[in-house]
Short mmCIF file of N, CA and C in Angstrom, two decimals:
data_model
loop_
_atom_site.label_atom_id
_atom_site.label_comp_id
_atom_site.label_asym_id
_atom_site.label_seq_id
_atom_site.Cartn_x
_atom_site.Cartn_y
_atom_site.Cartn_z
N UNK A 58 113.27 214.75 -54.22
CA UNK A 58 111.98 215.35 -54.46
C UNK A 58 110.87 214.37 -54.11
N UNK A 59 111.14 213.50 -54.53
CA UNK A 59 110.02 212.59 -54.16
C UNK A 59 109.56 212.29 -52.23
N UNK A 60 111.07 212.39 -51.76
CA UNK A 60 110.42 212.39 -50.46
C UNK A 60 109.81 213.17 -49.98
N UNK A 61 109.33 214.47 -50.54
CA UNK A 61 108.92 215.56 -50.00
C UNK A 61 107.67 216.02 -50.24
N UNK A 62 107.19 215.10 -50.92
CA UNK A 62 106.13 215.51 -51.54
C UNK A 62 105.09 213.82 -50.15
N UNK A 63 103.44 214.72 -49.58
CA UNK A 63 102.91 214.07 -49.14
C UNK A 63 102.26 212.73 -49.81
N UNK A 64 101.69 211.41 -48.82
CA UNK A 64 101.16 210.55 -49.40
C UNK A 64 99.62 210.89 -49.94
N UNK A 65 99.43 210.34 -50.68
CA UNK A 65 97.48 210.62 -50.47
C UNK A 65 97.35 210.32 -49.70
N UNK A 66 95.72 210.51 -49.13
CA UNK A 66 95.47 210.14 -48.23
C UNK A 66 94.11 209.42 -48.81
N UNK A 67 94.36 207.86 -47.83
CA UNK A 67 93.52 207.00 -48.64
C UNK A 67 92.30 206.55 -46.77
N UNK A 68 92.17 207.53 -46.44
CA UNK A 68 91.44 207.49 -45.16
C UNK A 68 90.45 206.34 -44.96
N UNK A 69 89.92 205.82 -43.99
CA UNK A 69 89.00 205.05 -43.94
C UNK A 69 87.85 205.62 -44.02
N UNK A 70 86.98 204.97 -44.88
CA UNK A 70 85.72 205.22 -45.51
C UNK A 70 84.57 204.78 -44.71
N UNK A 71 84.91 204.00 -44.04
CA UNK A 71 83.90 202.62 -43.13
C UNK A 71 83.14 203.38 -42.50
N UNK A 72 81.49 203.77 -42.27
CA UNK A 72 80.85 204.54 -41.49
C UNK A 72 80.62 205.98 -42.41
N UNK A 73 80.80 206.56 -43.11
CA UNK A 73 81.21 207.50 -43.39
C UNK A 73 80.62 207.42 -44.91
N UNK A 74 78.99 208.19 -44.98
CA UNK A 74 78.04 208.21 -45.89
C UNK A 74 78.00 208.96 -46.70
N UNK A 75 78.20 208.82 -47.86
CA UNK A 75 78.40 210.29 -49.35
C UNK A 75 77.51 210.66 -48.98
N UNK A 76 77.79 211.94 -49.61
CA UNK A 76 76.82 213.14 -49.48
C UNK A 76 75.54 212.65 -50.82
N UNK A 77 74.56 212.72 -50.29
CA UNK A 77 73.08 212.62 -51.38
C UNK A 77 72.30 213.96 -51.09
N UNK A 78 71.85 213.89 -51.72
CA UNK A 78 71.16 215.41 -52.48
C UNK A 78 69.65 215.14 -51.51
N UNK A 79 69.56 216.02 -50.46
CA UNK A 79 67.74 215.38 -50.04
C UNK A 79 66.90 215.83 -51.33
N UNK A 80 65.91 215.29 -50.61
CA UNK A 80 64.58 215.04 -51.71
C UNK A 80 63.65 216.49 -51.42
N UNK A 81 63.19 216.93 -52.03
CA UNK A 81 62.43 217.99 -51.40
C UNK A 81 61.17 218.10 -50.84
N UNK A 82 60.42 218.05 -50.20
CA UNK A 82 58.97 217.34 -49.38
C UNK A 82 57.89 217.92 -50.39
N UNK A 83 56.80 217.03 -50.65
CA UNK A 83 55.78 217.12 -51.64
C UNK A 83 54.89 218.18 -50.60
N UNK A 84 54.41 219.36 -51.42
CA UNK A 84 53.82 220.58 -51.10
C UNK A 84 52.81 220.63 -51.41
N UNK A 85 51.50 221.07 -51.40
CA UNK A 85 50.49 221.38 -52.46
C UNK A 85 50.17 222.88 -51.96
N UNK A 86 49.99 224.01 -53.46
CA UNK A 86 49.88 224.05 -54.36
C UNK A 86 51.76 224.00 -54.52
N UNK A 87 52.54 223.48 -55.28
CA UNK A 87 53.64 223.35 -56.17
C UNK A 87 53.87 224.87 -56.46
N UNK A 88 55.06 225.30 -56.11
CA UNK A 88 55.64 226.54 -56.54
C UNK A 88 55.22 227.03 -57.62
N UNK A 89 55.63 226.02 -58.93
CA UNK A 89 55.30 226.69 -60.14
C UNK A 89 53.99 226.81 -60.60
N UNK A 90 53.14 226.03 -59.78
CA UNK A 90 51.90 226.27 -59.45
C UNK A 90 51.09 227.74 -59.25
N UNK A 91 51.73 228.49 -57.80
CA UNK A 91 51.39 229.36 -57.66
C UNK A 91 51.83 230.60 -58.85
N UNK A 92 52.95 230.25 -59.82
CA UNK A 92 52.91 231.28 -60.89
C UNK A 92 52.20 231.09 -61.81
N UNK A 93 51.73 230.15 -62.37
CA UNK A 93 51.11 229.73 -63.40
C UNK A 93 49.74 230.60 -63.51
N UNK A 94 48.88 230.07 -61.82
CA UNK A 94 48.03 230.66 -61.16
C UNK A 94 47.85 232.38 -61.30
N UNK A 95 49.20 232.59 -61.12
CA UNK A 95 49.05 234.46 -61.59
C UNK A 95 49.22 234.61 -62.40
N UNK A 96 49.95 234.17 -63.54
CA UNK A 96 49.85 234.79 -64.99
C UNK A 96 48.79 234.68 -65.28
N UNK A 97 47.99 233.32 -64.89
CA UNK A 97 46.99 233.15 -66.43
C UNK A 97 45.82 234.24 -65.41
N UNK A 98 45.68 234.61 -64.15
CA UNK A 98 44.69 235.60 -63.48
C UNK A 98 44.81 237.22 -64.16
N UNK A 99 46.30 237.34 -63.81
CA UNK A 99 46.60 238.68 -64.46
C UNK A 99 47.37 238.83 -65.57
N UNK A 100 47.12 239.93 -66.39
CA UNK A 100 48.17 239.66 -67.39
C UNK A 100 49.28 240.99 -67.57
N UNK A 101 48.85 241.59 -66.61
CA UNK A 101 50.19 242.54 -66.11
C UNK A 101 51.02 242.28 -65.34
N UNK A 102 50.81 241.18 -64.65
CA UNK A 102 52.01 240.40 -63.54
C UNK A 102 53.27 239.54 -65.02
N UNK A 103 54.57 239.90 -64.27
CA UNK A 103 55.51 239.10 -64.60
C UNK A 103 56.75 238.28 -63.63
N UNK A 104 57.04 236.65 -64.08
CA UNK A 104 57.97 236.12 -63.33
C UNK A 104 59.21 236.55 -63.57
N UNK A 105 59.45 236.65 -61.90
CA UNK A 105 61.32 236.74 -62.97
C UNK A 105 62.17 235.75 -61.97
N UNK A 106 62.39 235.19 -63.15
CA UNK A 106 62.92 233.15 -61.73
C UNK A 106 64.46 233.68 -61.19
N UNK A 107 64.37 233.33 -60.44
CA UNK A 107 65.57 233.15 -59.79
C UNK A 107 66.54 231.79 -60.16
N UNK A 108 66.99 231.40 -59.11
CA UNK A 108 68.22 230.64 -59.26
C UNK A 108 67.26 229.42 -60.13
N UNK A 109 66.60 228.37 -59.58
CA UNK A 109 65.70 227.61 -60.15
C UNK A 109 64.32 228.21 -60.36
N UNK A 110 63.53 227.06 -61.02
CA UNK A 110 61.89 227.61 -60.99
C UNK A 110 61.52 227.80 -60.11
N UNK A 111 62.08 227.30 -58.74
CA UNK A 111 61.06 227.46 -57.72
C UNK A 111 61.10 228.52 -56.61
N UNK A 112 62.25 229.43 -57.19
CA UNK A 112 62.35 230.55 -56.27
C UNK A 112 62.27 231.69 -57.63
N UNK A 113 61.32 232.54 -57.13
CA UNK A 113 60.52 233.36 -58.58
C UNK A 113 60.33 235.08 -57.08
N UNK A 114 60.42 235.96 -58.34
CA UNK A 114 59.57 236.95 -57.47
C UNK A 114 58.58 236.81 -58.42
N UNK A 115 57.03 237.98 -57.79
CA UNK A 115 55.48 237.97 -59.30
C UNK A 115 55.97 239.52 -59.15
N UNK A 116 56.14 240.24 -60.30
CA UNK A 116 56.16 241.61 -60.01
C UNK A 116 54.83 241.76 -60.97
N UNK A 117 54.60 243.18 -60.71
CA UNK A 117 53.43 244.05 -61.32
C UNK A 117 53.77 245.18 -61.58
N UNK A 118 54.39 245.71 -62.57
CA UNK A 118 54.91 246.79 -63.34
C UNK A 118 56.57 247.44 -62.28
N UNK A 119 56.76 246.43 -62.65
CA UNK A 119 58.46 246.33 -62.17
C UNK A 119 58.88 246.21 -60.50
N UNK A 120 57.28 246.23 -60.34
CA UNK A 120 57.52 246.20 -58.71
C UNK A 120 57.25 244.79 -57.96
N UNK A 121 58.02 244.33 -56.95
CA UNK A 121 57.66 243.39 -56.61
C UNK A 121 56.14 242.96 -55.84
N UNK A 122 55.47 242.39 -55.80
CA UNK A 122 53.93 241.75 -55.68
C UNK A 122 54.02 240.55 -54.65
N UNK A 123 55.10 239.76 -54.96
CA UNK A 123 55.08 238.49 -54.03
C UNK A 123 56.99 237.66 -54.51
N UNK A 124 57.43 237.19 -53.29
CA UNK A 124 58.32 236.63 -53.36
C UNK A 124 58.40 235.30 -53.26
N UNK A 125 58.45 233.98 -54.10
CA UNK A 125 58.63 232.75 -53.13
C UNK A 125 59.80 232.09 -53.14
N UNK A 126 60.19 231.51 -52.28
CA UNK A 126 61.68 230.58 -51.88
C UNK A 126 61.60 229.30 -51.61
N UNK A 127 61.50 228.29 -52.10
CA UNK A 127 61.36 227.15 -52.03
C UNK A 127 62.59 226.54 -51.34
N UNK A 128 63.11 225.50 -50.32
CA UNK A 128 63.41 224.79 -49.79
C UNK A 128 63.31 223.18 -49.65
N UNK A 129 63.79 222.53 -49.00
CA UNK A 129 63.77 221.20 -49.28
C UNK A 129 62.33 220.82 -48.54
N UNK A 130 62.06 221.33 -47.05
CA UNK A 130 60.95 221.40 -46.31
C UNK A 130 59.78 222.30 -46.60
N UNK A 131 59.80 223.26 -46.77
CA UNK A 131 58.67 224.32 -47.20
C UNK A 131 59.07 224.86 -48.21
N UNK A 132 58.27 226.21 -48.50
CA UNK A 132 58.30 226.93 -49.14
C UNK A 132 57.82 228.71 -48.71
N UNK A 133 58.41 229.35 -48.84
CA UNK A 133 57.80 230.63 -47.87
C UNK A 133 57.46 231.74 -48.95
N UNK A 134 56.51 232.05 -48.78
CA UNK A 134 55.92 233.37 -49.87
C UNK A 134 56.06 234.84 -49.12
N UNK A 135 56.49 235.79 -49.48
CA UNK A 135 56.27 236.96 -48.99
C UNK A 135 55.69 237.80 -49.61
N UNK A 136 54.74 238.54 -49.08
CA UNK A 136 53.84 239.35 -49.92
C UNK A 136 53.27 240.24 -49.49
N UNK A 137 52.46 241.54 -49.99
CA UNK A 137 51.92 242.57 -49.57
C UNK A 137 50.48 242.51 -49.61
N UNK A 138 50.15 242.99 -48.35
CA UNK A 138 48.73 242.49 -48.41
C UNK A 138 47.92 243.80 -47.25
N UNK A 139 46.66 244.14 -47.27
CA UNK A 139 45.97 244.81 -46.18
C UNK A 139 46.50 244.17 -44.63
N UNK A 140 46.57 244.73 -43.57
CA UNK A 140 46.57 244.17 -42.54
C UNK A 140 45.50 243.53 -41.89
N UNK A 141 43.79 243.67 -42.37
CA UNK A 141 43.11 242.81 -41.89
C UNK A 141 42.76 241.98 -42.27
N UNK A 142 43.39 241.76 -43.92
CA UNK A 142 43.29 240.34 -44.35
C UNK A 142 44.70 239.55 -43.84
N UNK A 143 45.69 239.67 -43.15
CA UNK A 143 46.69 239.45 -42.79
C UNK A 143 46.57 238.95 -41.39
N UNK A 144 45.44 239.79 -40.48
CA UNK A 144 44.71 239.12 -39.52
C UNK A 144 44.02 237.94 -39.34
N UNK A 145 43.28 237.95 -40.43
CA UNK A 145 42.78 236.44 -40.70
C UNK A 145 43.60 235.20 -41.01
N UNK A 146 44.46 235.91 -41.77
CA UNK A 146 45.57 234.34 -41.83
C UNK A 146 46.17 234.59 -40.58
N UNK A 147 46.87 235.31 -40.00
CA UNK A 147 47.52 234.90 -38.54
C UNK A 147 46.63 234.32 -37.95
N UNK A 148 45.41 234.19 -37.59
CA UNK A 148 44.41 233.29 -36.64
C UNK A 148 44.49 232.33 -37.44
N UNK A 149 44.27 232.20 -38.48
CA UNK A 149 43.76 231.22 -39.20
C UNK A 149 44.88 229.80 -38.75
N UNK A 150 46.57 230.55 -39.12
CA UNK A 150 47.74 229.93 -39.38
C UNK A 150 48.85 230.35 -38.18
N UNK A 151 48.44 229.95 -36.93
CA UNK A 151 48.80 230.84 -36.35
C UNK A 151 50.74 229.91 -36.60
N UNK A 152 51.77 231.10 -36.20
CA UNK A 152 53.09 230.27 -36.56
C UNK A 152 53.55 230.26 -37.79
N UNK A 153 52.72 229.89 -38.85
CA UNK A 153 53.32 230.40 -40.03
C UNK A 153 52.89 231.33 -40.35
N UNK A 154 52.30 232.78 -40.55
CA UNK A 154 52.06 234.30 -40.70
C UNK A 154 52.83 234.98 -39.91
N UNK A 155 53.68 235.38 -40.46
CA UNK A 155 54.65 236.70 -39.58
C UNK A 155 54.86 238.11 -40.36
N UNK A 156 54.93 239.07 -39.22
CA UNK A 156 55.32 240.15 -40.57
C UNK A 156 57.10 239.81 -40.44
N UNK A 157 56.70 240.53 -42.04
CA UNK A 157 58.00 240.52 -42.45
C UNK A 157 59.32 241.85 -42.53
N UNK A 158 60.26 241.92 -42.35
CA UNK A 158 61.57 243.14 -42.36
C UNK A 158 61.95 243.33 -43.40
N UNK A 159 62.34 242.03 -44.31
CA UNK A 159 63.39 242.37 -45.35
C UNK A 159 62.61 243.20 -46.53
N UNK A 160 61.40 243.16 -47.37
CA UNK A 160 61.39 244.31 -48.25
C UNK A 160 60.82 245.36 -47.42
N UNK A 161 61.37 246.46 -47.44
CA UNK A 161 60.70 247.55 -46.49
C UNK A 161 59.76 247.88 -47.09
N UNK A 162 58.58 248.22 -45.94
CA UNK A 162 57.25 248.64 -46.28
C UNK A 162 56.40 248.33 -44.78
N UNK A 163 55.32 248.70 -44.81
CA UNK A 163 54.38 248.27 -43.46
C UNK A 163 54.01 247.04 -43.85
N UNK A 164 53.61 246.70 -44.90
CA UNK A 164 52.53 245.54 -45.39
C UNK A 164 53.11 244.74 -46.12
N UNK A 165 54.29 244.47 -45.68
CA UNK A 165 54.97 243.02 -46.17
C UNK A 165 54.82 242.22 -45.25
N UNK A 166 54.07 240.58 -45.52
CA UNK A 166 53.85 239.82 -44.50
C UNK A 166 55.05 238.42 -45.30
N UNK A 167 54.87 237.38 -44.32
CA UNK A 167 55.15 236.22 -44.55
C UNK A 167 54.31 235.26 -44.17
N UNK A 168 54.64 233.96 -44.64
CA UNK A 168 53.94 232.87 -44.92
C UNK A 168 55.21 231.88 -45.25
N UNK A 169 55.07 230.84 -44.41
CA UNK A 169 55.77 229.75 -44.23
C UNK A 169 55.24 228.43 -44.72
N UNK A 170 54.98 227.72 -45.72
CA UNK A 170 53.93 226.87 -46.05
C UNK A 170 54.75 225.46 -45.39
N UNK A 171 54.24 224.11 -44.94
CA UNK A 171 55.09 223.26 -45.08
C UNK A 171 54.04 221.78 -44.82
N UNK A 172 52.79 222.71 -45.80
CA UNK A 172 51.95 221.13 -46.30
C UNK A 172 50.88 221.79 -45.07
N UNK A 173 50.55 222.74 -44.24
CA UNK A 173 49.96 222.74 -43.56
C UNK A 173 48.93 223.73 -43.84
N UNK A 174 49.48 224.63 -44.71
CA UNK A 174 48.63 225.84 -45.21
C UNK A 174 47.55 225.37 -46.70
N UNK A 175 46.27 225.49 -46.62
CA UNK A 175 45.45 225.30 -47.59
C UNK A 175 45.46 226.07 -48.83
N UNK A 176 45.63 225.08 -49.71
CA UNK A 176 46.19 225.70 -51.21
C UNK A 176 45.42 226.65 -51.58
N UNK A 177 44.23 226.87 -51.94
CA UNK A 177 42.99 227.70 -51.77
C UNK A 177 43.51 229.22 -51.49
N UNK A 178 43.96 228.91 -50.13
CA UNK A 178 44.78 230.42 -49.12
C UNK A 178 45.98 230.82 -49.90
N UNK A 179 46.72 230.00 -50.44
CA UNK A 179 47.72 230.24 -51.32
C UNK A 179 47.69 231.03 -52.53
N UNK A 180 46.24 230.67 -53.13
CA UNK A 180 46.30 230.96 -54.52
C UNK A 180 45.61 232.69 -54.11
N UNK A 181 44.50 232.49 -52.84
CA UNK A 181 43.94 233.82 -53.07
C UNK A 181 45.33 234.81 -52.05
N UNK A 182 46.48 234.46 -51.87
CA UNK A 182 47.16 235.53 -51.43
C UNK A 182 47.43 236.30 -52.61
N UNK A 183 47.61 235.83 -53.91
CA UNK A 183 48.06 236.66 -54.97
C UNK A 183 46.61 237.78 -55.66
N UNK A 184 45.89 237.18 -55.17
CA UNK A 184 44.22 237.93 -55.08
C UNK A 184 44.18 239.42 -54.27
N UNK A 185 44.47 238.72 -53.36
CA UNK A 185 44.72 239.52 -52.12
C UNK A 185 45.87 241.01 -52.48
N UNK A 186 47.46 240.59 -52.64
CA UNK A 186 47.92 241.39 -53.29
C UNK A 186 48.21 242.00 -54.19
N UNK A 187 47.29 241.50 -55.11
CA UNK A 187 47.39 242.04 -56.64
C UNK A 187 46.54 243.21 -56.47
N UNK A 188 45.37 243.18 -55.31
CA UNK A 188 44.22 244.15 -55.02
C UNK A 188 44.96 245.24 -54.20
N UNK A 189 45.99 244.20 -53.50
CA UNK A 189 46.42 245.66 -52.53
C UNK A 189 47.42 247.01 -53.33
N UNK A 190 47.91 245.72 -54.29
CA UNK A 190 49.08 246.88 -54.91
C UNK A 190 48.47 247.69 -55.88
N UNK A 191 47.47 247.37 -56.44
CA UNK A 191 46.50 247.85 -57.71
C UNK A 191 46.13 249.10 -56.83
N UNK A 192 45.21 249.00 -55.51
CA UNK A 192 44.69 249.98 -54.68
C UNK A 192 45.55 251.05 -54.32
N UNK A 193 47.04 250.80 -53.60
CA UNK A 193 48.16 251.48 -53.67
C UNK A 193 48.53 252.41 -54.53
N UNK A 194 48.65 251.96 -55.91
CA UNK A 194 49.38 252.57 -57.26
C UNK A 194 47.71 253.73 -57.64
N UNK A 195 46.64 253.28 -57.37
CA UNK A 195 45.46 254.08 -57.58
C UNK A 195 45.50 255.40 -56.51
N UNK A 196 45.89 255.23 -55.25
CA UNK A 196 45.98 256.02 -54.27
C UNK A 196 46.85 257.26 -54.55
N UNK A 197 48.31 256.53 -54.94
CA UNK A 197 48.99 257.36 -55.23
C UNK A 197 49.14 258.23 -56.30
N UNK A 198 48.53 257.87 -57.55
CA UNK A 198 47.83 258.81 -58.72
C UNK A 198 47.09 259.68 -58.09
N UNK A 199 46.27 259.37 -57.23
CA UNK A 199 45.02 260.19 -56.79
C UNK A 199 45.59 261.65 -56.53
N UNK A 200 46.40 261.22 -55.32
CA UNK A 200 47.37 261.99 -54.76
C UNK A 200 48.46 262.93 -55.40
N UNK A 201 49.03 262.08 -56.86
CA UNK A 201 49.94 262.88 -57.56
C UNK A 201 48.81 264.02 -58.18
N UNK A 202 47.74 263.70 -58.46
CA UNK A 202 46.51 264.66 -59.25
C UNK A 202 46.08 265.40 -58.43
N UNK A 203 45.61 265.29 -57.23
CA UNK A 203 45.51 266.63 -56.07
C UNK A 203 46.77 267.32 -56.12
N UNK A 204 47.75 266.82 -55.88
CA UNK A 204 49.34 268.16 -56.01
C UNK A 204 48.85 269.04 -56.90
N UNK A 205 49.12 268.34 -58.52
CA UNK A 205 48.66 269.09 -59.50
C UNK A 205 47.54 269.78 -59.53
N UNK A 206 46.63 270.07 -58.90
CA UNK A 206 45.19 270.17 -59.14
C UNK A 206 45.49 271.84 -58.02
N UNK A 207 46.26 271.52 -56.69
CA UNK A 207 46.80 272.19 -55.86
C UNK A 207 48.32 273.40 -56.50
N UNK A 208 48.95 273.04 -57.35
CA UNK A 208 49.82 273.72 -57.46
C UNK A 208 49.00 274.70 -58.54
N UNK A 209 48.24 273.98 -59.71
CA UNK A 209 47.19 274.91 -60.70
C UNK A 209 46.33 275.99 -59.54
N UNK A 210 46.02 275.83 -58.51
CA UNK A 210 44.93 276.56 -57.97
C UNK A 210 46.00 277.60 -57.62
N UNK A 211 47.25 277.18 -56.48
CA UNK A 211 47.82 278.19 -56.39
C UNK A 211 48.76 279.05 -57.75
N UNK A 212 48.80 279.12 -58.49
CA UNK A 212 49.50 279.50 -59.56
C UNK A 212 48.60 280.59 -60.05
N UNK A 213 47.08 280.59 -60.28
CA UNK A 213 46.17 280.86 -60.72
C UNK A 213 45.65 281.83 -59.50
N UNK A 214 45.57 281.28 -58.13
CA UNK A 214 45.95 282.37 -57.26
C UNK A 214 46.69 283.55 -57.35
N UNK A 215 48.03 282.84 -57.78
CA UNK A 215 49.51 283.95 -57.53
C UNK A 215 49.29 284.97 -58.97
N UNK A 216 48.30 284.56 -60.20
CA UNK A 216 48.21 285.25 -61.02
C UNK A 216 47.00 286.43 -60.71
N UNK A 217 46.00 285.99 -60.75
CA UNK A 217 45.20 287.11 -59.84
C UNK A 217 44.95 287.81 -58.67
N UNK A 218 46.45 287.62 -58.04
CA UNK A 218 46.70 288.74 -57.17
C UNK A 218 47.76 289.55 -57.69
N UNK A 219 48.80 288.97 -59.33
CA UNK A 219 49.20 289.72 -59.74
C UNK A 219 48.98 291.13 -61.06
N UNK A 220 47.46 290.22 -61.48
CA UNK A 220 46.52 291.27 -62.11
C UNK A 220 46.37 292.33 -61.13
N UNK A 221 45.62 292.09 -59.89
CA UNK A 221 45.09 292.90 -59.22
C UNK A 221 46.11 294.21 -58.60
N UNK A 222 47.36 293.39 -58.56
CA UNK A 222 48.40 294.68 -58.35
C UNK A 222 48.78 295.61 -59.15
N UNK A 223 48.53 295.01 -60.62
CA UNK A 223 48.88 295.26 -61.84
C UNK A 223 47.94 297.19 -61.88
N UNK A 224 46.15 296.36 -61.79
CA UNK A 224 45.28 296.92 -61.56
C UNK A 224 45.69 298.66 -61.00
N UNK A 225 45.87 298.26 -59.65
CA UNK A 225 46.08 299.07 -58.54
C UNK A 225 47.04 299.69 -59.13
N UNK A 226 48.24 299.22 -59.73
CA UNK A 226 49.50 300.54 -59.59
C UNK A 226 48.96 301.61 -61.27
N UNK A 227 48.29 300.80 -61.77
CA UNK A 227 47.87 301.66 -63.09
C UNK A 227 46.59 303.02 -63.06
N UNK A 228 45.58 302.58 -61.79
CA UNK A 228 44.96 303.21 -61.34
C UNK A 228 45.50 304.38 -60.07
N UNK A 229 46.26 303.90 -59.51
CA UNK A 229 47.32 305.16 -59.31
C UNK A 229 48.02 305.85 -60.09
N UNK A 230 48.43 305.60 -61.01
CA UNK A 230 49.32 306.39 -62.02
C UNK A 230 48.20 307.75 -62.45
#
């Protein structure tokens, strides 16, 4: 038994660098930065962290608002925003503003930060989409209240043309 069993293996080490953990590149504004920034602005926004602090979505009544992912090099935010304020950061940034695929919607953009984007721009993206999604969720009330407003008219229609038949067959009788 013993011969059958392999040796360790005691390999040469020489050249051959442990693995170290990189460092992660100093950012400004700081991930947890940009949440801090939205709670204490809104107080209907909530974090919900991911793996570490520094990858968070901001939702606003269960819906997502902004995504960020932190990395060793950047940090990338995704978020919903008007398209002509989305214009201005693409000129502004040109290379890091892209639209974005993964949450479906028209007005999901991205943002690639990596020390080059002005913190300022950072903080008012959550400005930016807190207005867009607020405007959104207002639109679509509007809209659910015209249906209603539309199904009452016709209903109220369909009833006084059923008086009026009512009318008619009694006045024949």
């Amino acid at each position: 038994k013993e011969l059958c069993q392999p040796e360790p293996k005691t390999g040469n080490l020489i050249g051959k660098n442990p693995k170290v953990p990189k460092e992660k590149a100093k950012i400004t504004p700081e991930t947890p930065a940009i949440a801090k920034d939205a709670t204490a602005k809104y107080p209907d926004i909530e974090i919900k962290i991911g793996k570490d602090e520094e990858n968070f979505k901001i939702m606003r009544k269960r819906k997502p608002l902004m995504i960020v992912q932190r990395t060793n090099n950047d940090y990338r935010i995704t978020y919903q925003i008007k398209p002509i304020s989305a214009s201005k950061l693409l000129n502004k940034y040109p290379g890091s503003v892209s639209k974005c695929a993964t949450p479906e919607g028209p007005q999901w953009f991205k943002i690639v930060n990596k020390g080059n984007v002005e913190e300022a721009d950072i903080l008012s993206l959550i400005d930016l989409s807190h207005k867009y999604v607020e405007d959104e969720e207002a639109k679509a009330l509007a809209k659910k209240e015209k249906a209603k407003e539309r199904a009452k008219a016709k209903k109220a229609k369909e009833r006084a043309k059923a008086k009026e038949a009512a009318k008619k067959e009694k006045a024949n009788e």
